[in-house]
Amino acid sequence: MEQGGVGLSFSEAIEQAGDVFHRFPLLEVRGVPLMEPIALNWDSVAAFTPHPSDLLISTYPKAGTTWTQEIVDLLLNNGDADVSKRAPITVRIPFLEIFSPPPIPSGLDLLKEMAPPRVIKTHLPFQLVPEGFWENKCKVIYVARNAKDNLVSYYHFDRMNLTQPEPGPWDGYIHKFMKGNLGWGSWYDHVKGYWREREKKNILYLFYEDMKENPRREIVRIMEYLGLGLSDDVIERVVQLTSFKVMKDNPMANYSFMPKPVFDQSISNFMRKGEVGDWANHFTPEQARMFDEDYAEQMKDTDIPFRSSI
Ligand code: PPS
């Protein structure tokens, strides 16, 4: 396994952490529920100062983060598959706010070891992003996914991610999502927060559904935002290497490097389905009606063009 950048390899660190993993409760930071280890270390996350050349990839959990990380890493490395397989995605693109039991390096530990320009992942809602990103005018890519598919994906993730609170039964989970009682808080506030600021802050706001509909088109948008001019061949390679099928089989992208006490992929795969519209296999007509009614209320003050089918 590749080095984690702080002495131990990532897998060694996880092994040494032993059986300290459990389903952490959520604690609020400025009204946003976060996993306990993040909330307890909040001051150091808030104090993080990026370099102006750093790039932030931000999402509500399960909106297409890993897909976008892989696309960006490949674009920055000229579509070279070997370079993008140099280390697990969590090491190549550290997760800003994540804290795990020692000796597993935190996102901040990994970032300290890397020279800018760095690519950084976050799930923080707009108002919790460390001020330095805006002061230094860092580029930010935001990816949003339609609420119902996002919810379904998060539900299955919470079943297999043994460090997040128990999802409980499906019907109750829908209500937790609607109330924002999940890690990183309200999906509604999250997508609206970045949407409101996207022009002022030069945020590239992408949609998972657009990426599914026409991956090449969206990859070119990302490439242009990054100021790169890659050949058609390289772009085509990035399209191929970031398809669901290829990423599902890529051990550096499919989270198979995460041991079972953290992600139990026998319960549900990290790369689960990767589709638009899977919500229809989960919601009863009554649940969909109730959800849509609440959605209309929560989203009435915005015009974000979400699509729950393509
Ligand atoms: S996380 O844990 O928040 O970082 O998860 P995230 O990467 O945001 O979301 C995981 C979902 O994205 C799907 N995925 C993809 N879909 C299409 N194409 C590609 N290449 C791809 N890579 C990841 C993944 O399957 C999860 O969605 P679901 O619906 O659960 O399958």
PDB file of C-alpha atoms and ligand atoms in Angstrom, residues 59-71 95 121 123 145 149-150 152-154 156-157 161 208 211-212 241-248 253 255 263 268-276 278, ligand 1:
ATOM      1  CA  THR A  59     -20.103  18.133  -2.182  1.00  0.00           C
ATOM      2  CA  TYR A  60     -22.866  16.986   0.100  1.00  0.00           C
ATOM      3  CA  PRO A  61     -21.917  13.350   0.925  1.00  0.00           C
ATOM      4  CA  LYS A  62     -22.704  10.885  -1.884  1.00  0.00           C
ATOM      5  CA  ALA A  63     -23.175  13.494  -4.621  1.00  0.00           C
ATOM      6  CA  GLY A  64     -20.293  12.316  -6.846  1.00  0.00           C
ATOM      7  CA  THR A  65     -17.220  13.386  -4.857  1.00  0.00           C
ATOM      8  CA  THR A  66     -14.990  10.412  -5.683  1.00  0.00           C
ATOM      9  CA  TRP A  67     -15.913  10.538  -9.367  1.00  0.00           C
ATOM     10  CA  THR A  68     -14.970  14.222  -9.531  1.00  0.00           C
ATOM     11  CA  GLN A  69     -11.777  13.620  -7.526  1.00  0.00           C
ATOM     12  CA  GLU A  70     -10.690  10.947  -9.998  1.00  0.00           C
ATOM     13  CA  ILE A  71     -11.507  13.184 -12.979  1.00  0.00           C
ATOM     14  CA  PHE A  95     -10.419  15.023   3.045  1.00  0.00           C
ATOM     15  CA  LYS A 121     -12.022  17.285  -0.642  1.00  0.00           C
ATOM     16  CA  HIS A 123     -18.312  18.013   2.563  1.00  0.00           C
ATOM     17  CA  ARG A 145     -26.976  15.460  -7.015  1.00  0.00           C
ATOM     18  CA  ASP A 149     -30.874   9.723  -5.443  1.00  0.00           C
ATOM     19  CA  ASN A 150     -28.536  11.485  -3.024  1.00  0.00           C
ATOM     20  CA  VAL A 152     -30.737   6.655  -1.403  1.00  0.00           C
ATOM     21  CA  SER A 153     -26.971   6.635  -1.851  1.00  0.00           C
ATOM     22  CA  TYR A 154     -26.424   8.100   1.632  1.00  0.00           C
ATOM     23  CA  HIS A 156     -26.775   2.607   1.718  1.00  0.00           C
ATOM     24  CA  PHE A 157     -23.515   4.314   2.675  1.00  0.00           C
ATOM     25  CA  ASN A 161     -19.874   2.980   6.891  1.00  0.00           C
ATOM     26  CA  TYR A 208     -24.171  14.533 -11.128  1.00  0.00           C
ATOM     27  CA  MET A 211     -22.039  14.098 -15.686  1.00  0.00           C
ATOM     28  CA  LYS A 212     -23.997  10.902 -16.269  1.00  0.00           C
ATOM     29  CA  LEU A 241     -10.835   5.815 -16.842  1.00  0.00           C
ATOM     30  CA  THR A 242     -13.559   7.557 -14.841  1.00  0.00           C
ATOM     31  CA  SER A 243     -16.467   5.459 -16.076  1.00  0.00           C
ATOM     32  CA  PHE A 244     -18.369   3.714 -13.284  1.00  0.00           C
ATOM     33  CA  LYS A 245     -17.168   0.325 -14.446  1.00  0.00           C
ATOM     34  CA  VAL A 246     -13.469   1.203 -14.547  1.00  0.00           C
ATOM     35  CA  MET A 247     -13.590   3.033 -11.204  1.00  0.00           C
ATOM     36  CA  LYS A 248     -15.458   0.154  -9.592  1.00  0.00           C
ATOM     37  CA  ALA A 253     -10.704   4.550  -6.212  1.00  0.00           C
ATOM     38  CA  TYR A 255     -12.401   2.224  -1.298  1.00  0.00           C
ATOM     39  CA  PHE A 263     -16.395   0.362   5.377  1.00  0.00           C
ATOM     40  CA  SER A 268     -23.157  -2.436   0.362  1.00  0.00           C
ATOM     41  CA  ASN A 269     -20.471  -1.518  -2.153  1.00  0.00           C
ATOM     42  CA  PHE A 270     -18.987   1.971  -2.101  1.00  0.00           C
ATOM     43  CA  MET A 271     -19.335   1.933  -5.887  1.00  0.00           C
ATOM     44  CA  ARG A 272     -22.912   0.759  -5.559  1.00  0.00           C
ATOM     45  CA  LYS A 273     -24.951   1.525  -8.717  1.00  0.00           C
ATOM     46  CA  GLY A 274     -23.883   4.914 -10.045  1.00  0.00           C
ATOM     47  CA  GLU A 275     -27.206   5.684 -11.695  1.00  0.00           C
ATOM     48  CA  VAL A 276     -29.739   8.460 -12.006  1.00  0.00           C
ATOM     49  CA  ASP A 278     -32.461   4.566  -8.587  1.00  0.00           C
TER      50      ASP A 278
HETATM   51  S1  PPS B   1     -18.499  10.166  -0.565  1.00  0.00           S
HETATM   52  O1  PPS B   1     -18.404   9.059   0.434  1.00  0.00           O
HETATM   53  O2  PPS B   1     -19.366  11.240  -0.063  1.00  0.00           O
HETATM   54  O3  PPS B   1     -17.214  10.641  -1.007  1.00  0.00           O
HETATM   55  O4  PPS B   1     -19.268   9.491  -1.796  1.00  0.00           O
HETATM   56  P1  PPS B   1     -19.358  10.102  -3.258  1.00  0.00           P
HETATM   57  O5  PPS B   1     -18.156   9.727  -4.003  1.00  0.00           O
HETATM   58  O6  PPS B   1     -19.750  11.526  -3.200  1.00  0.00           O
HETATM   59  O7  PPS B   1     -20.613   9.353  -3.854  1.00  0.00           O
HETATM   60  C1  PPS B   1     -20.656   7.972  -4.117  1.00  0.00           C
HETATM   61  C2  PPS B   1     -21.724   7.774  -5.175  1.00  0.00           C
HETATM   62  O8  PPS B   1     -21.183   8.159  -6.445  1.00  0.00           O
HETATM   63  C3  PPS B   1     -21.228   7.035  -7.321  1.00  0.00           C
HETATM   64  N1  PPS B   1     -20.090   7.062  -8.239  1.00  0.00           N
HETATM   65  C4  PPS B   1     -20.221   7.138  -9.573  1.00  0.00           C
HETATM   66  N2  PPS B   1     -21.313   7.247 -10.362  1.00  0.00           N
HETATM   67  C5  PPS B   1     -21.120   7.271 -11.708  1.00  0.00           C
HETATM   68  N3  PPS B   1     -19.904   7.188 -12.284  1.00  0.00           N
HETATM   69  C6  PPS B   1     -18.782   7.073 -11.550  1.00  0.00           C
HETATM   70  N4  PPS B   1     -17.599   6.982 -12.133  1.00  0.00           N
HETATM   71  C7  PPS B   1     -18.920   7.051 -10.115  1.00  0.00           C
HETATM   72  N5  PPS B   1     -18.046   6.958  -9.082  1.00  0.00           N
HETATM   73  C8  PPS B   1     -18.787   6.955  -7.951  1.00  0.00           C
HETATM   74  C9  PPS B   1     -21.208   5.847  -6.364  1.00  0.00           C
HETATM   75  O9  PPS B   1     -21.602   4.666  -7.012  1.00  0.00           O
HETATM   76  C10 PPS B   1     -22.172   6.340  -5.302  1.00  0.00           C
HETATM   77  O10 PPS B   1     -23.508   6.396  -5.771  1.00  0.00           O
HETATM   78  P2  PPS B   1     -24.579   5.202  -5.612  1.00  0.00           P
HETATM   79  O11 PPS B   1     -25.882   5.760  -6.100  1.00  0.00           O
HETATM   80  O12 PPS B   1     -24.639   4.851  -4.152  1.00  0.00           O
HETATM   81  O13 PPS B   1     -24.101   4.078  -6.462  1.00  0.00           O
END
